[in-house]
Amino acid sequence: MAAHFGRLRKGATTTAVAAVAVAALSASQAPGVTTDDLGRQSAGAAQPSGGASTGGEGGGATGDSPYYTDLPPLKSPNPSPSASPTTGTTVSVGEAEAGIPATVLDAYKKAEAELRASKPGCNLPWQLLAAIGKVESGQARGGRVDASGTTYSPILGPKLDGNGFALIADTDNGAYDGDPAYDRAVGPMQFIPSTWEWAGRDGNGDGKKDPNNVYDAALAAGHYLCRFDRDLSVQSQMNAAILNYNNSTEYLNTVLSWLEYYRKGTHEVPDGTGTLPSHSSNSDPGTSPSPSTPATPSTPSAPSTPNTPKPGGGGSTSPTPKPPAPSSPAPSPTPPTPTQTVDHLEDANTGTLTATAGSAFGAKVAVRAESKASKGVAKVRVRFTIIGDTDATFTGGESVATVVTGSAGTATAPALVAGEKAGDFTVRATVVGRVLGGLDYTANVTPRQADTLTRTGDTALTCVPGGEFADQVELKATYKGAVAGKVAATATLIKSADDPTENDKGPYFKDADGKTIRTLTDLTTDADGVLKLPKLYADDATGTFLLRVNTTGGAVLTVELKVAAAAS
């Protein structure tokens, strides 16, 4: 892309100088980014091997909006110690491009810390958020934010009206972007409204999810990048995450360049003093970048006064007006977008949605977007949302997924994965960008089950009156021959094989306070299907007693306990 190398061309006045500059730039690129002999970037091996783009909003978090293409300096940051202008603590001072506004930098680091706690396997580096923030908004326009991290005025991308950009009709009634006709990317991390609706986070604890707040936006971006159980320490998975954010190879290479640059050293600068980019992916070098504030209309100039003849005659007169130009034909009406032609959603042979806790559902939710004539409509975004008291998710751990309909108008949700909570919940399918009735599907999670219980040992369980049993009862549960882990169970000391009511004499357990109990509930087998019961004690009664253990799924085992006086 020409705009990528605007600064390079200014400094490289000869072929030899240009070649040296390109070689240095190539050496400074992030892993996986290569250059050809003309300095053009390509992803090559850096392309993702996967990434499950079905979870995105069609055009990623940003709707594939334009972005800043400025590259970092060829010279790596060489920081030196200095005092922070805001906190007084020691920070590093180096090249201007390495400076990140204090509040913006704090937002990135807090987002990294939150993700380290909530999704430790993601390994999100704050420098990746800084790289994306640089490319998307120039670090919130050089850190023009208030004390809470909110930009002084909205940062808006261009209208996504299909005129040189993606076509995304309004999805938020202008609530976030102020545009009731088309969506626009919003805020320091440039989320489109339909993505922010489900991806937004409250990063500064004020009870709001504001895309124009750098704390909220940075945390939302971190969670967005960490979807699908990605490990960002793996280069291919990091590449997939970046491309899912904005699906452009040039974007990937630009972000990776800034990531590598920031990893070599950054320093804090006062808010509002950050270096602003000047090149955009949708313009020539030096023109206005894509994220902007709403334009202020200019004051119309006063109409010019016609020339008047000079006194005495002979002066020039007003020019003879030109004949009016022929009227232009009326513009043809804009054809409706695919989304606007959708009349309703129809089920597309969704199967029965049932699964055992902890396992994947065998069926997926599938719907078809149809016009009034019941014809399938392609290129329509359908959002699937999990609703209800459940810990079930779509593959990747998300409760919302957006899928674009194919050529037949069909959209299939990612696979559902059951959590540990049993019961019913709802999966709702709706059309993004239209106020239409959705389709609701009931899904059911059944508890984990076991069909067989066996003792892990064969030692006789005996005790003297008033004593305690030397061995604890240990059992193993299986289901259809496989280990049955995390299965619920109960254990009761019963009166007889024919009378399963609780016995009032004989062996017993103790509760946390040391009191006698003869029924244990809320038992669960471990991951290996093993259940080890607490110690058993005997009262003064002698004889043979029965302990019965039941599990979810119908497994039952009765164990004999003998209490007898010691032999003389």
Coordinates of C-alpha atoms in Angstrom, one line a residue:
M1 CA 0.0 0.0 0.0
A2 CA 1.5 3.4 -1.1
A3 CA 0.6 5.2 2.1
H4 CA 2.6 2.7 4.1
F5 CA 5.9 4.1 2.8
G6 CA 5.1 7.8 2.5
R7 CA 7.8 8.8 5.0
L8 CA 10.3 6.3 3.5
R9 CA 9.9 7.9 0.1
K10 CA 10.6 11.4 1.5
G11 CA 13.9 10.4 2.9
A12 CA 15.1 8.1 0.2
T13 CA 16.1 10.4 -2.6
T14 CA 18.2 7.9 -4.5
T15 CA 17.8 4.2 -5.4
A16 CA 20.8 3.4 -3.2
V17 CA 19.4 5.2 -0.2
A18 CA 16.0 3.7 -0.6
A19 CA 17.5 0.2 -0.8
V20 CA 19.4 0.8 2.5
A21 CA 16.2 2.1 4.2
V22 CA 14.2 -0.8 3.1
A23 CA 16.8 -3.3 4.3
A24 CA 16.8 -1.6 7.7
L25 CA 13.0 -1.6 7.8
S26 CA 12.9 -5.3 7.0
A27 CA 15.4 -6.0 9.8
S28 CA 13.1 -4.2 12.3
Q29 CA 9.9 -6.0 11.3
A30 CA 8.1 -8.4 13.7
P31 CA 8.5 -12.2 13.2
G32 CA 6.7 -13.6 10.2
V33 CA 6.7 -10.2 8.3
T34 CA 8.8 -10.3 5.1
T35 CA 9.6 -7.7 2.4
D36 CA 10.3 -8.1 -1.3
D37 CA 13.1 -6.2 -3.1
L38 CA 10.8 -3.2 -3.5
G39 CA 10.0 -3.0 0.1
R40 CA 6.3 -4.1 -0.2
Q41 CA 5.2 -6.1 2.9
S42 CA 3.5 -9.4 2.7
A43 CA 2.3 -11.8 5.4
G44 CA 3.7 -15.0 4.0
A45 CA 4.1 -17.5 6.8
A46 CA 2.6 -15.0 9.2
Q47 CA -0.9 -15.8 7.8
P48 CA -3.0 -17.5 10.5
S49 CA -3.5 -21.2 10.3
G50 CA -6.9 -20.8 11.9
G51 CA -8.9 -18.3 13.9
A52 CA -12.6 -19.1 13.6
S53 CA -13.7 -16.0 11.9
T54 CA -17.3 -17.1 12.3
G55 CA -17.3 -15.5 15.8
G56 CA -16.6 -12.1 14.5
E57 CA -18.9 -9.4 13.2
G58 CA -18.3 -10.2 9.5
G59 CA -15.7 -7.4 9.2
G60 CA -14.0 -7.9 12.5
A61 CA -14.2 -5.6 15.5
T62 CA -13.8 -2.5 13.3
G63 CA -15.9 -3.5 10.3
D64 CA -12.5 -3.4 8.4
S65 CA -12.6 0.4 8.7
P66 CA -9.5 2.4 7.5
Y67 CA -6.5 2.7 9.8
Y68 CA -3.3 4.6 10.2
T69 CA -0.5 3.2 8.1
D70 CA 2.5 5.1 9.6
L71 CA 5.4 2.7 10.4
P72 CA 7.6 3.1 13.4
P73 CA 11.1 4.7 13.0
L74 CA 13.8 2.4 11.6
K75 CA 15.9 3.2 14.7
S76 CA 14.8 1.1 17.8
P77 CA 13.9 3.1 21.0
N78 CA 16.9 3.7 23.2
P79 CA 15.3 4.8 26.5
S80 CA 17.1 6.6 29.3
P81 CA 15.9 7.1 32.9
S82 CA 13.9 10.2 33.7
A83 CA 11.1 11.3 36.0
S84 CA 7.5 10.7 34.9
P85 CA 5.8 14.0 34.1
T86 CA 2.6 12.8 35.8
T87 CA 3.5 10.5 38.6
G88 CA 7.1 11.5 39.5
T89 CA 8.2 7.9 39.2
T90 CA 11.2 6.9 37.1
V91 CA 10.3 6.1 33.5
S92 CA 12.2 5.8 30.3
V93 CA 12.5 8.6 27.8
G94 CA 13.4 8.0 24.2
E95 CA 12.2 8.7 20.7
A96 CA 9.0 10.7 20.4
E97 CA 7.3 7.8 18.5
A98 CA 7.9 5.5 21.5
G99 CA 6.1 7.8 23.8
I100 CA 2.6 6.7 24.9
P101 CA 0.2 9.1 26.7
A102 CA 0.1 8.3 30.5
T103 CA -3.6 7.5 30.8
V104 CA -3.7 5.5 27.6
L105 CA -0.6 3.5 28.6
D106 CA -2.2 2.9 32.0
A107 CA -5.4 1.5 30.3
Y108 CA -3.3 -0.9 28.2
K109 CA -1.4 -2.2 31.2
K110 CA -4.6 -2.6 33.3
A111 CA -6.3 -4.5 30.5
E112 CA -3.3 -6.9 30.3
A113 CA -3.5 -7.5 34.1
E114 CA -7.2 -8.2 34.0
L115 CA -6.7 -10.7 31.1
R116 CA -3.8 -12.3 32.9
A117 CA -6.2 -13.1 35.8
S118 CA -9.4 -14.0 33.8
K119 CA -7.7 -15.7 30.7
P120 CA -4.2 -16.6 31.7
G121 CA -3.8 -19.0 28.8
C122 CA -4.2 -16.1 26.4
N123 CA -0.8 -14.5 27.3
L124 CA -1.9 -11.0 26.0
P125 CA 0.9 -8.5 26.0
W126 CA -0.1 -4.9 26.6
Q127 CA 2.2 -3.9 23.7
L128 CA -0.2 -5.5 21.3
L129 CA -3.0 -3.3 22.6
A130 CA -0.7 -0.3 22.2
A131 CA 0.1 -1.3 18.6
I132 CA -3.6 -1.6 17.7
G133 CA -4.3 1.6 19.5
K134 CA -1.6 3.4 17.5
V135 CA -2.9 2.0 14.2
E136 CA -6.6 2.6 15.0
S137 CA -6.6 6.1 16.6
G138 CA -3.0 7.3 17.1
Q139 CA -3.3 6.4 20.9
A140 CA -6.6 8.3 21.3
R141 CA -5.4 11.2 19.2
G142 CA -2.2 11.6 21.2
G143 CA -4.0 11.0 24.5
R144 CA -6.7 13.7 24.3
V145 CA -8.6 12.1 27.2
D146 CA -10.0 13.2 30.5
A147 CA -9.0 11.9 33.9
S148 CA -11.4 8.9 33.6
G149 CA -10.0 8.0 30.2
T150 CA -12.8 9.3 28.0
T151 CA -11.9 11.1 24.8
Y152 CA -12.8 14.9 24.8
S153 CA -14.8 14.3 21.6
P154 CA -15.8 11.1 19.9
I155 CA -13.3 9.4 17.6
L156 CA -15.4 8.3 14.5
G157 CA -14.4 6.4 11.4
P158 CA -16.0 7.1 8.0
K159 CA -19.6 6.1 7.2
L160 CA -19.6 2.4 6.3
D161 CA -22.0 3.1 3.4
G162 CA -20.3 0.8 0.8
N163 CA -18.7 3.8 -0.9
G164 CA -15.1 2.7 -0.8
F165 CA -15.7 0.8 2.5
A166 CA -17.8 -2.1 3.8
L167 CA -21.5 -1.6 3.7
I168 CA -23.0 -1.8 7.3
A169 CA -26.4 -0.3 7.8
D170 CA -27.1 1.3 11.1
T171 CA -27.4 -1.2 14.0
D172 CA -27.6 1.2 17.0
N173 CA -29.9 3.9 15.9
G174 CA -26.9 6.3 16.1
A175 CA -26.5 5.7 19.9
Y176 CA -22.7 5.2 19.7
D177 CA -21.8 6.8 16.4
G178 CA -24.4 9.5 16.0
D179 CA -25.4 8.1 12.5
P180 CA -28.9 6.7 12.2
A181 CA -28.3 5.5 8.6
Y182 CA -24.9 3.7 8.6
D183 CA -22.5 2.4 11.2
R184 CA -19.2 4.0 11.9
A185 CA -16.2 2.7 13.9
V186 CA -16.1 4.4 17.3
G187 CA -13.5 5.2 20.0
P188 CA -9.8 4.7 20.6
M189 CA -10.0 1.0 19.5
Q190 CA -12.5 1.7 16.7
F191 CA -15.3 -0.8 17.4
I192 CA -18.3 -0.8 15.2
P193 CA -21.5 -0.5 17.3
S194 CA -22.8 -4.0 16.6
T195 CA -19.6 -5.5 17.9
W196 CA -19.4 -3.2 20.9
E197 CA -23.0 -4.3 21.8
W198 CA -21.7 -7.7 22.9
A199 CA -17.9 -7.1 23.2
G200 CA -18.0 -3.9 25.3
R201 CA -16.5 -4.0 28.8
D202 CA -16.4 -1.7 31.8
G203 CA -12.6 -1.2 32.3
N204 CA -12.6 1.8 34.7
G205 CA -15.3 0.5 37.1
D206 CA -17.8 3.4 36.5
G207 CA -20.7 1.0 35.7
K208 CA -20.7 2.0 32.0
K209 CA -19.4 0.4 28.8
D210 CA -18.3 3.3 26.7
P211 CA -16.4 2.8 23.4
N212 CA -15.0 6.3 23.7
N213 CA -13.3 5.5 27.1
V214 CA -9.8 4.1 26.6
Y215 CA -10.1 1.8 29.7
D216 CA -13.3 0.3 28.5
A217 CA -12.1 0.0 24.9
A218 CA -8.7 -1.5 25.8
L219 CA -10.3 -4.2 28.0
A220 CA -12.8 -5.0 25.3
A221 CA -10.1 -5.2 22.7
G222 CA -8.1 -7.6 24.9
H223 CA -11.1 -9.9 25.4
Y224 CA -11.8 -9.7 21.6
L225 CA -8.3 -10.8 20.8
C226 CA -8.4 -13.6 23.4
R227 CA -11.5 -15.3 22.0
F228 CA -11.5 -18.9 20.8
D229 CA -9.1 -19.9 23.6
R230 CA -6.2 -18.3 21.6
D231 CA -2.7 -18.3 23.0
L232 CA -1.1 -15.1 21.8
S233 CA 2.4 -16.3 22.6
V234 CA 2.0 -18.5 19.5
Q235 CA 2.7 -16.4 16.5
S236 CA 0.1 -18.0 14.2
Q237 CA -2.6 -17.5 16.8
M238 CA -1.6 -13.9 17.4
N239 CA -1.8 -13.3 13.6
A240 CA -5.3 -14.8 13.5
A241 CA -6.4 -12.6 16.3
I242 CA -5.1 -9.4 14.6
L243 CA -6.7 -10.4 11.3
N244 CA -10.0 -11.1 13.1
Y245 CA -9.8 -7.5 14.4
N246 CA -9.3 -6.1 10.9
N247 CA -9.1 -8.5 8.0
S248 CA -6.1 -7.0 6.0
T249 CA -2.6 -8.3 5.5
E250 CA -1.3 -4.8 5.4
Y251 CA -3.0 -4.1 8.7
L252 CA -1.5 -7.3 10.2
N253 CA 2.0 -6.2 9.1
T254 CA 1.6 -2.7 10.4
V255 CA 0.4 -3.8 13.8
L256 CA 3.2 -6.4 14.1
S257 CA 5.7 -3.7 13.3
W258 CA 4.5 -1.4 16.1
L259 CA 4.3 -4.4 18.5
E260 CA 7.9 -5.2 17.9
Y261 CA 8.9 -1.5 18.2
Y262 CA 7.0 -1.1 21.6
R263 CA 8.5 -4.3 22.9
K264 CA 12.0 -2.8 22.5
G265 CA 11.1 0.1 24.8
T266 CA 8.5 2.8 25.4
H267 CA 8.1 5.7 27.8
E268 CA 5.2 7.7 29.3
V269 CA 4.4 11.2 28.0
P270 CA 1.8 13.6 29.3
D271 CA -1.8 13.2 28.0
G272 CA -2.4 15.2 24.9
T273 CA 1.2 15.3 23.8
G274 CA 1.5 12.0 21.9
T275 CA 2.8 12.0 18.3
L276 CA -0.1 11.9 15.8
P277 CA 0.1 9.7 12.7
S278 CA -0.5 11.3 9.3
H279 CA -1.1 8.5 6.8
S280 CA -4.2 6.5 6.3
S281 CA -5.1 3.3 4.5
N282 CA -7.9 5.1 2.6
S283 CA -5.9 8.1 1.5
D284 CA -2.7 9.3 -0.1
P285 CA 0.2 10.2 2.2
G286 CA -0.3 13.4 4.1
T287 CA -4.1 13.5 3.8
S288 CA -6.5 13.3 6.7
P289 CA -6.5 10.0 8.5
S290 CA -9.7 7.9 8.9
P291 CA -10.7 8.4 12.6
S292 CA -12.1 11.9 13.0
T293 CA -14.4 14.0 14.9
P294 CA -17.7 15.1 13.3
A295 CA -16.9 17.8 10.8
T296 CA -17.8 21.4 11.7
P297 CA -19.5 23.1 8.8
S298 CA -17.5 26.1 7.5
T299 CA -19.0 29.6 7.5
P300 CA -20.2 30.4 4.0
S301 CA -18.3 33.3 2.4
A302 CA -20.2 36.4 1.5
P303 CA -21.4 36.5 -2.2
S304 CA -19.1 38.5 -4.4
T305 CA -20.3 42.0 -5.6
P306 CA -20.6 42.3 -9.4
N307 CA -18.2 44.8 -11.0
T308 CA -19.6 48.3 -11.4
P309 CA -18.8 50.7 -14.3
K310 CA -16.3 53.4 -13.3
P311 CA -17.6 57.0 -13.3
G312 CA -17.3 58.7 -16.6
G313 CA -18.0 55.6 -18.6
G314 CA -15.7 53.3 -20.3
G315 CA -15.3 51.2 -17.3
S316 CA -15.8 47.5 -17.3
T317 CA -19.3 46.1 -16.7
S318 CA -20.4 42.9 -15.1
P319 CA -19.6 39.9 -17.2
T320 CA -22.5 38.5 -19.3
P321 CA -24.0 35.7 -17.4
K322 CA -23.5 32.2 -18.9
P323 CA -26.6 30.3 -20.0
P324 CA -27.7 27.8 -17.3
A325 CA -26.2 24.3 -17.6
P326 CA -28.6 21.6 -18.6
S327 CA -30.2 19.9 -15.7
S328 CA -28.7 16.6 -14.6
P329 CA -30.9 13.6 -14.7
A330 CA -32.4 12.6 -11.3
P331 CA -30.1 10.1 -9.5
S332 CA -31.4 6.6 -9.6
P333 CA -32.6 5.2 -6.2
T334 CA -30.0 3.4 -4.1
P335 CA -30.7 -0.3 -4.3
P336 CA -31.5 -1.9 -0.9
T337 CA -28.8 -3.7 1.0
P338 CA -29.1 -7.5 1.5
T339 CA -30.0 -6.9 5.1
Q340 CA -32.8 -4.6 4.1
T341 CA -34.4 -7.2 2.0
V342 CA -34.6 -9.8 4.8
D343 CA -38.2 -10.3 5.9
H344 CA -37.8 -13.1 8.4
L345 CA -35.7 -16.0 9.7
E346 CA -36.6 -19.6 9.1
D347 CA -35.2 -22.7 10.9
A348 CA -32.7 -24.6 8.7
N349 CA -33.0 -28.1 10.1
T350 CA -31.6 -27.5 13.6
G351 CA -31.3 -30.8 15.4
T352 CA -32.2 -31.6 19.0
L353 CA -30.1 -29.5 21.3
T354 CA -29.1 -31.8 24.2
A355 CA -25.8 -32.6 25.9
T356 CA -24.4 -34.0 29.0
A357 CA -22.6 -31.5 31.3
G358 CA -19.1 -30.8 30.1
S359 CA -19.5 -32.1 26.6
A360 CA -20.3 -30.6 23.2
F361 CA -23.8 -30.6 21.7
G362 CA -24.3 -33.0 18.8
A363 CA -26.4 -30.5 16.9
K364 CA -25.9 -26.9 15.9
V365 CA -28.4 -24.0 15.6
A366 CA -28.9 -23.2 11.9
V367 CA -31.2 -20.5 10.4
R368 CA -32.0 -19.1 7.0
A369 CA -32.5 -15.4 6.2
E370 CA -35.4 -15.1 3.7
S371 CA -37.0 -12.4 1.7
K372 CA -40.8 -11.9 1.5
A373 CA -40.7 -14.3 -1.4
S374 CA -39.1 -16.9 0.9
K375 CA -35.8 -16.8 -1.0
G376 CA -32.6 -17.1 0.8
V377 CA -30.6 -13.8 1.3
A378 CA -26.8 -14.0 1.3
K379 CA -24.3 -11.7 3.0
V380 CA -26.5 -11.0 6.0
R381 CA -25.1 -11.0 9.5
V382 CA -27.0 -13.2 12.0
R383 CA -26.3 -13.0 15.7
F384 CA -26.7 -16.0 17.9
T385 CA -27.0 -15.2 21.7
I386 CA -27.1 -17.7 24.6
I387 CA -29.8 -16.6 27.1
G388 CA -30.6 -17.9 30.5
D389 CA -29.0 -19.3 33.7
T390 CA -26.3 -21.4 32.2
D391 CA -22.6 -21.7 31.8
A392 CA -22.9 -23.2 28.4
T393 CA -21.0 -21.3 25.7
F394 CA -20.2 -21.4 22.0
T395 CA -16.8 -23.0 21.0
G396 CA -14.2 -20.5 22.2
G397 CA -16.0 -19.6 25.4
E398 CA -18.2 -16.8 24.1
S399 CA -22.0 -16.4 24.7
V400 CA -22.5 -14.4 21.5
A401 CA -21.4 -15.3 17.9
T402 CA -22.2 -13.5 14.6
V403 CA -22.2 -15.4 11.4
V404 CA -22.6 -14.1 7.8
T405 CA -25.2 -16.0 5.7
G406 CA -23.9 -18.0 2.7
S407 CA -25.1 -18.1 -0.8
A408 CA -28.3 -20.0 0.2
G409 CA -29.0 -17.5 3.0
T410 CA -28.1 -20.0 5.7
A411 CA -26.1 -19.2 8.9
T412 CA -24.9 -21.9 11.3
A413 CA -23.9 -21.0 14.8
P414 CA -20.6 -22.4 16.2
A415 CA -20.9 -25.6 18.2
L416 CA -22.4 -25.3 21.7
V417 CA -20.4 -26.6 24.6
A418 CA -22.2 -27.5 27.9
G419 CA -20.9 -26.3 31.2
E420 CA -21.5 -28.0 34.5
K421 CA -24.9 -26.4 35.2
A422 CA -27.7 -28.7 34.2
G423 CA -31.1 -27.4 32.9
D424 CA -32.6 -25.5 30.0
F425 CA -31.4 -22.4 28.3
T426 CA -32.2 -20.5 25.1
V427 CA -30.3 -19.7 21.9
R428 CA -31.7 -16.7 20.1
A429 CA -31.0 -15.9 16.5
T430 CA -31.6 -12.3 15.2
V431 CA -30.7 -10.3 12.1
V432 CA -28.0 -7.7 12.8
G433 CA -29.2 -4.3 11.6
R434 CA -32.9 -5.0 11.4
V435 CA -35.7 -4.9 13.9
L436 CA -37.2 -8.3 13.1
G437 CA -38.6 -11.1 15.2
G438 CA -35.9 -13.7 16.0
L439 CA -36.0 -17.4 16.5
D440 CA -35.6 -19.0 19.9
Y441 CA -34.2 -22.6 20.4
T442 CA -34.4 -24.5 23.7
A443 CA -31.3 -26.4 24.7
N444 CA -30.9 -28.8 27.6
V445 CA -27.9 -29.9 29.6
T446 CA -28.3 -33.1 31.6
P447 CA -26.1 -33.9 34.6
R448 CA -23.1 -36.1 34.2
Q449 CA -24.0 -39.8 34.7
A450 CA -22.6 -43.1 35.9
D451 CA -24.1 -46.5 35.3
T452 CA -21.7 -48.6 37.4
L453 CA -20.1 -48.3 40.8
T454 CA -17.4 -50.6 42.2
R455 CA -15.2 -50.7 45.2
T456 CA -11.5 -50.0 44.6
G457 CA -10.5 -52.5 47.3
D458 CA -11.8 -55.8 48.7
T459 CA -10.8 -55.5 52.3
A460 CA -13.6 -56.3 54.7
L461 CA -14.9 -53.3 56.5
T462 CA -15.1 -54.1 60.2
C463 CA -15.1 -52.2 63.5
V464 CA -15.6 -52.8 67.2
P465 CA -18.5 -51.1 69.1
G466 CA -17.7 -47.5 69.9
G467 CA -14.6 -47.5 67.6
E468 CA -13.8 -46.3 64.0
F469 CA -13.4 -48.2 60.8
A470 CA -9.8 -48.6 59.8
D471 CA -10.5 -48.3 56.1
Q472 CA -12.4 -45.6 54.3
V473 CA -14.9 -46.6 51.6
E474 CA -13.5 -45.8 48.2
L475 CA -15.5 -46.3 45.0
K476 CA -15.0 -45.8 41.2
A477 CA -17.8 -44.7 38.8
T478 CA -17.9 -45.5 35.1
Y479 CA -20.4 -44.8 32.3
K480 CA -20.6 -47.2 29.4
G481 CA -17.2 -48.5 30.4
A482 CA -15.5 -45.0 30.5
V483 CA -14.4 -43.1 33.6
A484 CA -17.4 -41.0 35.0
G485 CA -15.8 -37.9 36.5
K486 CA -17.6 -35.1 38.3
V487 CA -20.8 -37.2 38.8
A488 CA -23.1 -36.3 41.7
A489 CA -23.6 -39.0 44.3
T490 CA -25.3 -39.6 47.7
A491 CA -24.4 -42.1 50.5
T492 CA -26.9 -43.4 53.1
L493 CA -26.6 -45.9 55.9
I494 CA -29.9 -47.8 55.3
K495 CA -32.0 -50.1 57.5
S496 CA -32.0 -53.1 55.1
A497 CA -31.7 -54.1 51.5
D498 CA -35.5 -53.9 51.3
D499 CA -35.8 -50.7 53.3
P500 CA -33.6 -47.9 51.9
T501 CA -34.7 -45.4 54.7
E502 CA -31.9 -44.0 56.9
N503 CA -30.9 -46.2 59.8
D504 CA -31.0 -44.7 63.3
K505 CA -28.3 -47.0 64.8
G506 CA -25.1 -48.6 63.8
P507 CA -22.2 -47.0 61.8
Y508 CA -22.3 -43.2 61.1
F509 CA -20.3 -40.3 59.7
K510 CA -19.5 -37.0 61.4
D511 CA -20.3 -33.6 60.1
A512 CA -18.0 -30.6 60.4
D513 CA -19.1 -30.0 64.0
G514 CA -18.5 -33.7 65.0
K515 CA -22.2 -34.5 65.1
T516 CA -23.6 -37.9 64.0
I517 CA -25.0 -38.1 60.4
R518 CA -26.0 -41.1 58.4
T519 CA -26.7 -39.5 55.0
L520 CA -24.1 -37.6 52.8
T521 CA -25.3 -35.4 49.9
D522 CA -23.5 -33.2 47.4
L523 CA -20.8 -35.8 46.8
T524 CA -19.0 -35.8 43.5
T525 CA -16.6 -38.2 41.9
D526 CA -13.2 -36.7 40.9
A527 CA -11.8 -36.4 37.4
D528 CA -10.8 -40.1 37.5
G529 CA -14.3 -41.2 38.6
V530 CA -13.1 -41.9 42.2
L531 CA -15.3 -41.2 45.2
K532 CA -13.6 -41.5 48.7
L533 CA -16.1 -41.3 51.6
P534 CA -15.2 -39.7 55.0
K535 CA -14.3 -41.9 57.9
L536 CA -17.0 -44.2 59.4
Y537 CA -17.6 -44.7 63.2
A538 CA -19.6 -47.2 65.2
D539 CA -21.9 -46.8 68.1
D540 CA -22.6 -49.6 70.6
A541 CA -24.9 -51.6 68.2
T542 CA -23.4 -54.8 66.8
G543 CA -24.2 -56.7 63.6
T544 CA -24.0 -56.3 59.9
F545 CA -25.1 -52.9 58.5
L546 CA -25.5 -51.6 54.9
L547 CA -24.2 -48.4 53.2
R548 CA -25.8 -47.6 49.9
V549 CA -24.3 -45.2 47.4
N550 CA -26.3 -43.8 44.4
T551 CA -25.1 -41.6 41.5
T552 CA -26.8 -39.6 38.8
G553 CA -27.6 -41.9 36.0
G554 CA -28.7 -44.9 38.1
A555 CA -25.5 -46.5 39.4
V556 CA -26.1 -48.1 42.8
L557 CA -23.7 -50.0 45.1
T558 CA -24.5 -51.5 48.6
V559 CA -21.5 -52.1 50.9
E560 CA -21.5 -54.3 54.0
L561 CA -20.2 -53.0 57.3
K562 CA -19.7 -55.3 60.3
V563 CA -19.5 -54.3 63.9
A564 CA -18.5 -56.9 66.4
A565 CA -16.8 -57.2 69.8
A566 CA -13.1 -58.0 69.6
A567 CA -12.2 -61.6 70.0
S568 CA -11.0 -62.5 73.5

